[in-house]
Coordinates of C-alpha atoms in Angstrom, one line a residue:
X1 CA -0.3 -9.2 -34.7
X2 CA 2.8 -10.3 -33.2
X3 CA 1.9 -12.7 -30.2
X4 CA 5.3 -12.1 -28.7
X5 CA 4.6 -9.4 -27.1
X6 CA 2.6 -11.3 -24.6
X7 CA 6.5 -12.6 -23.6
X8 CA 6.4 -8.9 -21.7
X9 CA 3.7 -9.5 -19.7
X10 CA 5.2 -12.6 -18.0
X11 CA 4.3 -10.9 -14.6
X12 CA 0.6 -10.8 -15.3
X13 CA 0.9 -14.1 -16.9
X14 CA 2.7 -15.9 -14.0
X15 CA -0.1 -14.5 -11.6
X16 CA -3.1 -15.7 -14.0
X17 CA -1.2 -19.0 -13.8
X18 CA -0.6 -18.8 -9.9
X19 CA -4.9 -18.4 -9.7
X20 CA -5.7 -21.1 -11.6
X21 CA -3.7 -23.2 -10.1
X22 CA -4.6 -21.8 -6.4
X23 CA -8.6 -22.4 -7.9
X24 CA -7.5 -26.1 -9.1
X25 CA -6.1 -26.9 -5.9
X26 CA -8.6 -25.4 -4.0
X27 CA -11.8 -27.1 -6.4
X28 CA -9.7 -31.0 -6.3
X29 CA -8.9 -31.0 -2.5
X30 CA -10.7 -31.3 0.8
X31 CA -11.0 -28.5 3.3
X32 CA -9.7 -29.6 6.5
X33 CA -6.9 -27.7 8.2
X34 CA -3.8 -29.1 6.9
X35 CA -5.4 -28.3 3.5
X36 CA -6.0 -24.9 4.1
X37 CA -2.1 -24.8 5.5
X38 CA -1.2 -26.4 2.8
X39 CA -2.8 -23.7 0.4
X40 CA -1.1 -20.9 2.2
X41 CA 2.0 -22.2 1.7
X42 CA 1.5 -22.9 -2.1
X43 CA 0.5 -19.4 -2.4
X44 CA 3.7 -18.2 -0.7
X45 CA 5.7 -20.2 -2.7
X46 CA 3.7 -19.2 -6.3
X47 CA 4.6 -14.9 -5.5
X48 CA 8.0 -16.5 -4.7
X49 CA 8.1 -17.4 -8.4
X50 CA 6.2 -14.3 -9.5
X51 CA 9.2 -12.2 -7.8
X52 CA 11.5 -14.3 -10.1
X53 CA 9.7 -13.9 -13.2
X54 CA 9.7 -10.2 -12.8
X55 CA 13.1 -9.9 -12.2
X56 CA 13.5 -11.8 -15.6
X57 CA 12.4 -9.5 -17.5
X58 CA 14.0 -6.7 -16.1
X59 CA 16.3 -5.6 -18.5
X60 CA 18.7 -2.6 -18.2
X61 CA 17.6 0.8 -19.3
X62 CA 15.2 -0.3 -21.6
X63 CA 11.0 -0.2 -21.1
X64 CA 8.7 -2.7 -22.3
X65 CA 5.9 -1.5 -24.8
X66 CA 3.2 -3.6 -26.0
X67 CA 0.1 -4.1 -27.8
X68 CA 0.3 -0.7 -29.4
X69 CA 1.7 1.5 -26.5
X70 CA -1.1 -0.1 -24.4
X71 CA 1.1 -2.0 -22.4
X72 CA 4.3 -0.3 -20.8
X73 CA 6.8 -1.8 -18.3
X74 CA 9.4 -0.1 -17.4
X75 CA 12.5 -0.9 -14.9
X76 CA 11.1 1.2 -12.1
X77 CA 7.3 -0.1 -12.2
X78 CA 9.0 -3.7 -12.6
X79 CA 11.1 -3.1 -9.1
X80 CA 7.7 -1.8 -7.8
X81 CA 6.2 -5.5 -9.0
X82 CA 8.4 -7.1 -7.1
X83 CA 7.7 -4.7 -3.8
X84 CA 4.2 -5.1 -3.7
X85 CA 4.5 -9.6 -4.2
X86 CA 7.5 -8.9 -1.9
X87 CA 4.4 -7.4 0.9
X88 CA 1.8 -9.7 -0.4
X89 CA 4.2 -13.0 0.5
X90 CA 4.3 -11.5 4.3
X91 CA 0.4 -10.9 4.0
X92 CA 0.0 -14.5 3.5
X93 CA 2.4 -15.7 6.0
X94 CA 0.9 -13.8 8.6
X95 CA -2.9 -14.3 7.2
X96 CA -2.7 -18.0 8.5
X97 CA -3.2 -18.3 11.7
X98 CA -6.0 -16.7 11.0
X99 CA -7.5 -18.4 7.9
X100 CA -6.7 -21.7 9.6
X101 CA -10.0 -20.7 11.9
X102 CA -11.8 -19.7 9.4
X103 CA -13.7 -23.1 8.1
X104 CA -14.0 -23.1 4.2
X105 CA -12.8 -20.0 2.7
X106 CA -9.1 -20.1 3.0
X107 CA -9.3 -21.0 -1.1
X108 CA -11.2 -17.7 -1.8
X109 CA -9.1 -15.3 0.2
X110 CA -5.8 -16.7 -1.6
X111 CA -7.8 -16.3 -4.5
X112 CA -9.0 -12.5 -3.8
X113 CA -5.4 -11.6 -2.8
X114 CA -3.7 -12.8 -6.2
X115 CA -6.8 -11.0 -8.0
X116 CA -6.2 -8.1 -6.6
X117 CA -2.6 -8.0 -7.0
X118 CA -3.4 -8.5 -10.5
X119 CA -5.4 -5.6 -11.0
X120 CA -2.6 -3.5 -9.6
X121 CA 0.3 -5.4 -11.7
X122 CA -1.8 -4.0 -15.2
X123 CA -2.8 -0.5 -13.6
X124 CA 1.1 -0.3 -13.2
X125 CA 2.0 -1.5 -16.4
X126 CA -0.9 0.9 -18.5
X127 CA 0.2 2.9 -21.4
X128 CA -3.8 3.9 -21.7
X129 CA -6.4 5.0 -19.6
X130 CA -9.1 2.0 -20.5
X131 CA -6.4 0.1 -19.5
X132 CA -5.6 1.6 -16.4
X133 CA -8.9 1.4 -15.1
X134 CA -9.6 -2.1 -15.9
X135 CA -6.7 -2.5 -13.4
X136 CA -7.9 -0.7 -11.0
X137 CA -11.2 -2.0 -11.1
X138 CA -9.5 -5.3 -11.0
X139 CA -8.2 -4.6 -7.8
X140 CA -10.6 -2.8 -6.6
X141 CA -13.6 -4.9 -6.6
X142 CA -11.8 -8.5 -5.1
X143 CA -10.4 -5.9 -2.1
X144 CA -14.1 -5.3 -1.2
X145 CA -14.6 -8.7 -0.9
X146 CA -12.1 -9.3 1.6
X147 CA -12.9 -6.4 3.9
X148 CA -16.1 -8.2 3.9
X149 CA -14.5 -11.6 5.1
X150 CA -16.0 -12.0 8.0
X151 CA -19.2 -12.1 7.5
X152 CA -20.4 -12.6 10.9
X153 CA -19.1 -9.8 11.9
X154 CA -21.2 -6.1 12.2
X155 CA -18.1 -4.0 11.5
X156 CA -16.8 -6.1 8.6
X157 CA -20.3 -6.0 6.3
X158 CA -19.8 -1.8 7.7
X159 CA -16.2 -1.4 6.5
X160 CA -17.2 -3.5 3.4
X161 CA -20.1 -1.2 2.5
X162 CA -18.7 2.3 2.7
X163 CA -15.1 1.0 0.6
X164 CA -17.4 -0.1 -2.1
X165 CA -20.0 2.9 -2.1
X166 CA -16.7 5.1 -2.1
X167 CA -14.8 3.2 -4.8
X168 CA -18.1 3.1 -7.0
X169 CA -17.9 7.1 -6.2
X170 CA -14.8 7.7 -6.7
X171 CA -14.6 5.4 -9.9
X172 CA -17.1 7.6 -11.3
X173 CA -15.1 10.9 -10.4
X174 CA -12.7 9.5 -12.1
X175 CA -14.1 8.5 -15.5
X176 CA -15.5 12.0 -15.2
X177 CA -12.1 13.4 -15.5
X178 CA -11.1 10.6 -18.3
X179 CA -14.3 11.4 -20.4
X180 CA -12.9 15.0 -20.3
X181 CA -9.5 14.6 -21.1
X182 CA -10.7 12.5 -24.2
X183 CA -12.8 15.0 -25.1
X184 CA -10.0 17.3 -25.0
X185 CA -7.6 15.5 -27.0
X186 CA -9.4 12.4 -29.0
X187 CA -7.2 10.1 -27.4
X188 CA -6.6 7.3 -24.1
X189 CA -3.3 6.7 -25.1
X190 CA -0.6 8.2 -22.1
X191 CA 1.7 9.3 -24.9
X192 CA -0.5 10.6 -27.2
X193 CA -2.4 12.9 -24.5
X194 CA 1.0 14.0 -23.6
X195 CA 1.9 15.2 -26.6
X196 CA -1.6 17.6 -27.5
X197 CA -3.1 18.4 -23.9
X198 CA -2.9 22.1 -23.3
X199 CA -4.0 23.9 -19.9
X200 CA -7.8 24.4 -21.1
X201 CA -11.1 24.5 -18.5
X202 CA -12.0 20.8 -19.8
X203 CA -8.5 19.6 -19.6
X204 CA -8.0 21.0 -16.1
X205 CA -11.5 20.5 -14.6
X206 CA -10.5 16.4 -16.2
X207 CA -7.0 16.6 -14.3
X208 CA -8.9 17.5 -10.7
X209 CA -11.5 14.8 -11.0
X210 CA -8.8 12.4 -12.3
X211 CA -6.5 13.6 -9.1
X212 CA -9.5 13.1 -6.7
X213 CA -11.0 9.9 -7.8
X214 CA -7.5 8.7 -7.3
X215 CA -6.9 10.4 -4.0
X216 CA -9.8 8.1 -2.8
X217 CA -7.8 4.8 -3.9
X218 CA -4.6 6.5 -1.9
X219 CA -7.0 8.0 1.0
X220 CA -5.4 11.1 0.9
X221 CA -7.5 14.0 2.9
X222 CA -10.1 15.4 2.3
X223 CA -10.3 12.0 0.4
X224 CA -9.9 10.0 3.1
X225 CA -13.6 9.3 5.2
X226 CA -14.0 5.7 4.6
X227 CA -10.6 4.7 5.4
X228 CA -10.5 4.6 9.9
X229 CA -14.2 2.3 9.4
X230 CA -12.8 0.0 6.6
X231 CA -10.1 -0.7 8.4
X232 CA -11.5 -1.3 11.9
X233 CA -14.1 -3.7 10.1
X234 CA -11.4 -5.6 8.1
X235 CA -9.8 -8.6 9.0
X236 CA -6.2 -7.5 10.2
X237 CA -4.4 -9.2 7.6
X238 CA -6.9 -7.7 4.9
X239 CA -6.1 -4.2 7.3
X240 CA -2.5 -4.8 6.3
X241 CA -2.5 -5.3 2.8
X242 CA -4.9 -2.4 2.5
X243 CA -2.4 0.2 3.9
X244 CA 0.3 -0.9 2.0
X245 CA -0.1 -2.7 -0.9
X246 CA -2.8 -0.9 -2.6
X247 CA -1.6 2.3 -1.4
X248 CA 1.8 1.5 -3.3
X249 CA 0.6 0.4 -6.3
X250 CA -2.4 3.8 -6.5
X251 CA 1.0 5.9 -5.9
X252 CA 3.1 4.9 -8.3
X253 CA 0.5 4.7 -10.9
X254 CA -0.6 8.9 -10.1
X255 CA 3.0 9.5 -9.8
X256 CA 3.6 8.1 -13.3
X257 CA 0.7 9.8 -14.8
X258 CA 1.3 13.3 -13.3
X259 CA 5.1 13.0 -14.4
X260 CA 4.4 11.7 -18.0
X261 CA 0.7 12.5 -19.0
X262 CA 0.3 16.3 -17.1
X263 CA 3.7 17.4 -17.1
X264 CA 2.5 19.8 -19.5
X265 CA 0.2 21.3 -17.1
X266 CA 2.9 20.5 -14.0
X267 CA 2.0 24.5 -12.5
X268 CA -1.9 23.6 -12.1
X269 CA -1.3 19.9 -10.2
X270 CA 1.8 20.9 -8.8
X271 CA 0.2 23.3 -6.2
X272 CA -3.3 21.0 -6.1
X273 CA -0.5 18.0 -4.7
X274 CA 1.0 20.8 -1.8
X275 CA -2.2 21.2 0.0
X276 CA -3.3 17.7 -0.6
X277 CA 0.1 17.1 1.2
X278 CA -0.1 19.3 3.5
X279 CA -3.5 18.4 4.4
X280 CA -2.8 14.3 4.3
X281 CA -0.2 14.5 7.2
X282 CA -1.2 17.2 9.5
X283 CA -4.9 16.4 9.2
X284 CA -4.3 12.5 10.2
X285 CA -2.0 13.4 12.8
X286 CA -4.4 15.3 14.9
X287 CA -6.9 13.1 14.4
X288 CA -4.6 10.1 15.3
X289 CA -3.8 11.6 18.5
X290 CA -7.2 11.2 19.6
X291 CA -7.7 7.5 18.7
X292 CA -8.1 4.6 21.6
X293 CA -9.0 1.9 19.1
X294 CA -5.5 0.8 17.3
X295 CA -6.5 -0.2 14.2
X296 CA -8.3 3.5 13.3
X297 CA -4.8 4.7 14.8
X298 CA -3.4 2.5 12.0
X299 CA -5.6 4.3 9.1
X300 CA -5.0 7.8 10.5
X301 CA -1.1 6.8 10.2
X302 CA -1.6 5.2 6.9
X303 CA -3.2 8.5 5.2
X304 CA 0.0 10.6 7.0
X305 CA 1.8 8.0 5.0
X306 CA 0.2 9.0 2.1
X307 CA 1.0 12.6 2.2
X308 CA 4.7 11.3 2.7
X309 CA 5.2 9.5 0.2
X310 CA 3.6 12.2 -2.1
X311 CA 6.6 14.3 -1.3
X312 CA 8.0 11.9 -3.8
X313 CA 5.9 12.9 -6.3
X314 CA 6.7 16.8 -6.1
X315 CA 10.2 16.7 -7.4
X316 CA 8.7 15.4 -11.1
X317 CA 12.1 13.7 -11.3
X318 CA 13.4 10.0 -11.5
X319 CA 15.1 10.8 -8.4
X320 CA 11.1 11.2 -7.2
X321 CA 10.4 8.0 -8.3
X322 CA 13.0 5.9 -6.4
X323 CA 12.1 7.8 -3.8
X324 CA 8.2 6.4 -3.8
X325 CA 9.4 2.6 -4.5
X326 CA 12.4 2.9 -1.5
X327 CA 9.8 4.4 0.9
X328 CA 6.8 2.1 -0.1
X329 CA 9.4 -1.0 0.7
X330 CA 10.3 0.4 4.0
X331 CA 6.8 1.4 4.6
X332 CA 5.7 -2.2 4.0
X333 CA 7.9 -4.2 6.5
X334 CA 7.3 -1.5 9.5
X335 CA 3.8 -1.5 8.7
X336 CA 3.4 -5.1 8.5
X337 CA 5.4 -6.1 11.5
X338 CA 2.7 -3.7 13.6
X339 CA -0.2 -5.6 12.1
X340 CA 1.3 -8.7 12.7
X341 CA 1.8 -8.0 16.2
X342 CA -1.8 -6.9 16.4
X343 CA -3.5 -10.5 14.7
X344 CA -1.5 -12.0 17.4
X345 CA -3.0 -9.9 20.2
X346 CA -6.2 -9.5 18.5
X347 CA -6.6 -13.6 18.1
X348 CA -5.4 -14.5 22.1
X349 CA -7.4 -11.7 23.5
X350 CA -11.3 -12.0 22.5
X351 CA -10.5 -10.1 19.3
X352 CA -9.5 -6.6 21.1
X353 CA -7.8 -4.0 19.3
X354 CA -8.3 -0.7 21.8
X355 CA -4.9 0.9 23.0
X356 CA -6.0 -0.4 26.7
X357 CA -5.1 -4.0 25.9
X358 CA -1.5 -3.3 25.6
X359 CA -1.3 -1.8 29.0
X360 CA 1.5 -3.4 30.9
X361 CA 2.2 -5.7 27.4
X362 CA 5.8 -5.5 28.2
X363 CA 5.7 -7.2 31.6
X364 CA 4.1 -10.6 29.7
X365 CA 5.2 -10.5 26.1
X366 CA 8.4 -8.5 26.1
X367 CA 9.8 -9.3 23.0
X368 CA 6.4 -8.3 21.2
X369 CA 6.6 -5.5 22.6
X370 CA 10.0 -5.0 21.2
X371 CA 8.8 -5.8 18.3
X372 CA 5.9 -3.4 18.0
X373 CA 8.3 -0.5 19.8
X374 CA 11.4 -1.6 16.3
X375 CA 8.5 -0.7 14.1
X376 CA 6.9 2.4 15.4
X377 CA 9.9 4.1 15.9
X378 CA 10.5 3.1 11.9
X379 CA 7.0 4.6 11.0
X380 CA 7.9 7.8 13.3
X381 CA 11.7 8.0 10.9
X382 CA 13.8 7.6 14.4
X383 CA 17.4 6.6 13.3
X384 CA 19.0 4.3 12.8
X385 CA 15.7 2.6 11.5
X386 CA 15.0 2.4 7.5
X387 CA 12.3 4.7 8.0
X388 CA 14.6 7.6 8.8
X389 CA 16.0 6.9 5.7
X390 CA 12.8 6.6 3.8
X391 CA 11.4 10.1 5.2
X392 CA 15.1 11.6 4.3
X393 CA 14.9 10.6 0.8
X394 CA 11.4 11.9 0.0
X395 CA 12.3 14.6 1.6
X396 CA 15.2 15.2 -0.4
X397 CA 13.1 14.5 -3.9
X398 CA 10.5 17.7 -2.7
X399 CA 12.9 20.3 -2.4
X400 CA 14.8 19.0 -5.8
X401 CA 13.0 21.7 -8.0
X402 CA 14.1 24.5 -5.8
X403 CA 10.3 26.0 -5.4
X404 CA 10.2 28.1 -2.6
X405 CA 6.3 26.3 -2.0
X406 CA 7.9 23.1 -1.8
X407 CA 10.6 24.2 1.1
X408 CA 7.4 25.0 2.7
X409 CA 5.8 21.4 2.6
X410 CA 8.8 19.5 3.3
X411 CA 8.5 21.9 6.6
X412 CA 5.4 21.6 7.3
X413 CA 6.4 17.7 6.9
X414 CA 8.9 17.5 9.4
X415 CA 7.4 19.6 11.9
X416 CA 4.1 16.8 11.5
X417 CA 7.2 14.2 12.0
X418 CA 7.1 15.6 15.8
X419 CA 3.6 15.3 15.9
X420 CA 3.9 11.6 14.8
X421 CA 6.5 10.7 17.1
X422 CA 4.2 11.9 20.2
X423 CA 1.3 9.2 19.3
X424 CA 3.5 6.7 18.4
X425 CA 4.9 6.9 21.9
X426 CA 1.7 6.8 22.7
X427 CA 1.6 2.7 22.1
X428 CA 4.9 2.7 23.8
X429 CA 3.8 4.0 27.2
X430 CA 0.9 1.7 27.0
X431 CA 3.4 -1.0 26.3
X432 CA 6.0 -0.2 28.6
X433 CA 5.0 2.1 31.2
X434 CA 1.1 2.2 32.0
X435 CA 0.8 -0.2 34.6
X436 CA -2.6 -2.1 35.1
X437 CA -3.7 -5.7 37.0
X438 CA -5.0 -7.5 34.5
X439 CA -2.3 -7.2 31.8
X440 CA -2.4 -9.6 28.7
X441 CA -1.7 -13.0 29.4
X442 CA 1.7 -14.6 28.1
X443 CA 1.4 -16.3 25.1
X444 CA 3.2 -17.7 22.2
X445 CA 3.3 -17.4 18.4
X446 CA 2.9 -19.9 15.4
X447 CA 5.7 -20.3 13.3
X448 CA 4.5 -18.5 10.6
X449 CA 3.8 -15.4 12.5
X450 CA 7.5 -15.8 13.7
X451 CA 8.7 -16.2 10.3
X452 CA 6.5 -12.9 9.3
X453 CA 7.9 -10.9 12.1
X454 CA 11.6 -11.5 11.5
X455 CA 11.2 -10.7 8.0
X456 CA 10.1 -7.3 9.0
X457 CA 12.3 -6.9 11.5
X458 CA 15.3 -7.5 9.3
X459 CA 13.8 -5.0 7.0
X460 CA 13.7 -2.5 9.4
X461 CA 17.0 -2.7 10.6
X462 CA 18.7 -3.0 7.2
X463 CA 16.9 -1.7 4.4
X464 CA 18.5 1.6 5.4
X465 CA 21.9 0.5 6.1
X466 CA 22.6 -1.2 3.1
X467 CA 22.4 1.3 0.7
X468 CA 22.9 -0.8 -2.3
X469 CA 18.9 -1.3 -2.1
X470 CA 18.4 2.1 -2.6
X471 CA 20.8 2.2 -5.5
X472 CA 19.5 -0.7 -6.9
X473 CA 15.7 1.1 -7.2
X474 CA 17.8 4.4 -8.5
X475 CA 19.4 2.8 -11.3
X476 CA 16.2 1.1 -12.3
X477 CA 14.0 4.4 -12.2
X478 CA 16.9 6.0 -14.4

């Protein structure tokens, strides 16, 4: 066995390191405040090396493969790496004001956050299915955890309890599906299925449980029931990294698989992935329109999300691919910056998250409400905002095949993009124009909420002006 091949997985390897020594620190010290500062800002620091470490073993068109074919890295999941420690550094930056109340636990969330991020890091990087769902499992488990944070909480033991009885389901779906493609072909191995699968009743009844215990993890409809309760239950920092992080790393991973694993059998998912689309965005926009509490608003706008950034995944193309990673980075910093802006209000106002607190917001705290109004109109894809350019680009991936069914989607899409616009103004009148007497009080931020927001901000703002980003994930996904 040659034992340098662990050299390629010097992502994975620099997170294991970042836990222990998270643990060690955590074990050795006391657990007074300036401690549990202090561990926030070690963990920031250790993903600031994990984003270096990937980027050092990026190489140019060339993929990674380990172990057999059971480890695979290539250029485009490595960029993705980077995205998703890029989002988890603003998760911890803006998780601590919060952890700082919490008394002696700020150890075990930094803990459950690199675990997690873990988990996603090998189901990225799998060339098999075992090892794909060791990843996911990984992540999976660690994430129900922290939905469950606080415990003294009713809605957080709730939101806890149906993620975990749905990702035990859904886990089981999805084995399902693996147990029949194996059955099919004698193999776990990615390339190996690729190269024998044929369009049979056990191979396609395996895709369609493989596709839906994996639209679970990405809550795409009809997919999607446990996802406005987890994330009304969850801490808002944990809500954050939920909608984007996870979601990024579930996409990337079905996109991969579709594209290299199915593409013989690319006319039976093709079509399953249109009205999963189609369902995703204009299901959660009606229902979002009808939501008073923000953070259900949130998951309702998260699984429209979803069904955008599968548009990615219907041009089966590389092009399709840099699509997904530019969207999911421009997706993270608008998403972020609104759920930062909500810990803020939810932590200085009795822990309210309804619409009605944000009444008059403008009149006390206008520059969060400037803010919040930078990164809705970045969700809705208003110009000149990087989420315009996001939407443009996945749109442009879905109509690359030329199928008359996929003009229809990408329709269907930006007709939904009206739809979204409408509630997002919603937060905007509250903000801006619904006057009331008892708006919120004025209040300030902490420095690393500040430091969270303008991060975001400036993603917002440039991430689609300065195209050499996007070229930068292009030339890696070629």
């Amino acid at each position: 066995m040659n034992y340098g091949q662990f050299l390629y997985m010097l992502p994975e390897f620099a997170l294991v390191v970042a836990l222990i020594i998270v643990f060690a620190f955590d074990f050795f010290s006391s657990k007074g405040g300036e401690v549990r500062k202090t561990m926030g800002n070690l963990t920031f620091c250790l993903l600031l090396i994990v984003i270096t470490t990937t980027f050092s073993v990026m190489r140019q068109d060339e993929t990674i493969t380990a172990f057999g074919g059971l480890y695979v890295a290539s250029q485009a999941v490595n960029v993705m790496k980077m995205i998703l420690a890029f989002g988890t550094c603003i998760v911890v930056i803006m998780s601590q004001s919060w952890i700082e109340t919490r008394s002696r636990v700020a150890g075990e969330y930094y803990m459950l956050i690199l675990s997690t991020l873990l988990g996603m890091f090998m189901m990225m990087s799998s060339g098999n299915f075992l090892l794909f769902f060791l990843g996911l499992e990984t992540a999976s488990v660690p994430l129900a955890c922290m939905v469950a944070f606080d415990k003294d909480r009713r809605n957080s033991a709730e939101g806890a309890a149906k993620y975990i009885l749905v990702a035990t389901f859904s886990s089981g779906v999805m084995l399902f599906g693996i147990s029949f493609i194996y059955a099919a072909t004698g193999t776990l191995y990615f390339d190996d299925v690729a190269a024998v699968i044929t369009a049979k009743p056990l191979t396609i009844m395996g895709l369609a449980f493989f596709f839906s215990g994996l639209g679970f993890k990405i809550s795409l409809v009809p997919f999607h029931f446990w996802t406005a309760d987890t994330y009304q239950g969850a801490p808002t920092p944990v809500t954050g990294y939920l909608s984007v992080i996870s979601k990024g790393a579930a996409a990337l991973t079905l996109c991969i698989i579709l594209m290299k694993v199915f593409a013989p059998m690319i006319e039976y998912w093709e079509y399953m992935l249109y009205i999963v689309i189609v369902l995703s965005i204009t299901v959660a926009n009606l229902f979002a329109i009808r939501q008073s509490e923000l953070k259900r608003f949130m998951a309702f706008s998260s699984i429209s999300q979803a069904g955008y950034i599968m548009l990615a995944v219907m041009g089966n193309s590389q092009i399709g691919v840099a699509s997904l990673t530019y969207y999911v980075l421009v997706y993270i910093v608008a998403n972020m910056a609104v759920f930062t802006v909500i810990n803020v209000v939810e932590r200085n106002n009795g822990g309210r998250t309804d619409m009605a607190a944000y009444n008059g917001f403008y009149q006390t705290n206008p520059k969060f409400s400037f803010l919040m109004t930078l990164a809705l109109f970045s969700l809705a894809g208003i110009p000149p905002f990087a989420g315009m350019f996001s939407k443009f680009f996945v749109f442009m991936a879905g109509v690359q095949q030329g199928d008359p069914a996929a003009y229809f989607v990408v329709f269907i899409a930006l007709v939904n993009t009206v739809v979204s616009l409408y509630y997002y103004l919603l937060i905007v009148k509250a903000m801006y124009i619904t006057k009331t007497d008892t708006p919120l009080p004025t209040f300030q931020s902490d420095a690393h909420t500040k430091c969270a927001l303008a991060i975001c901000t400036v993603g917002i703002a440039l991430f689609g002006i300065c195209s050499c980003i996007y070229e930068w994930i292009a030339a890696a996904s070629l």
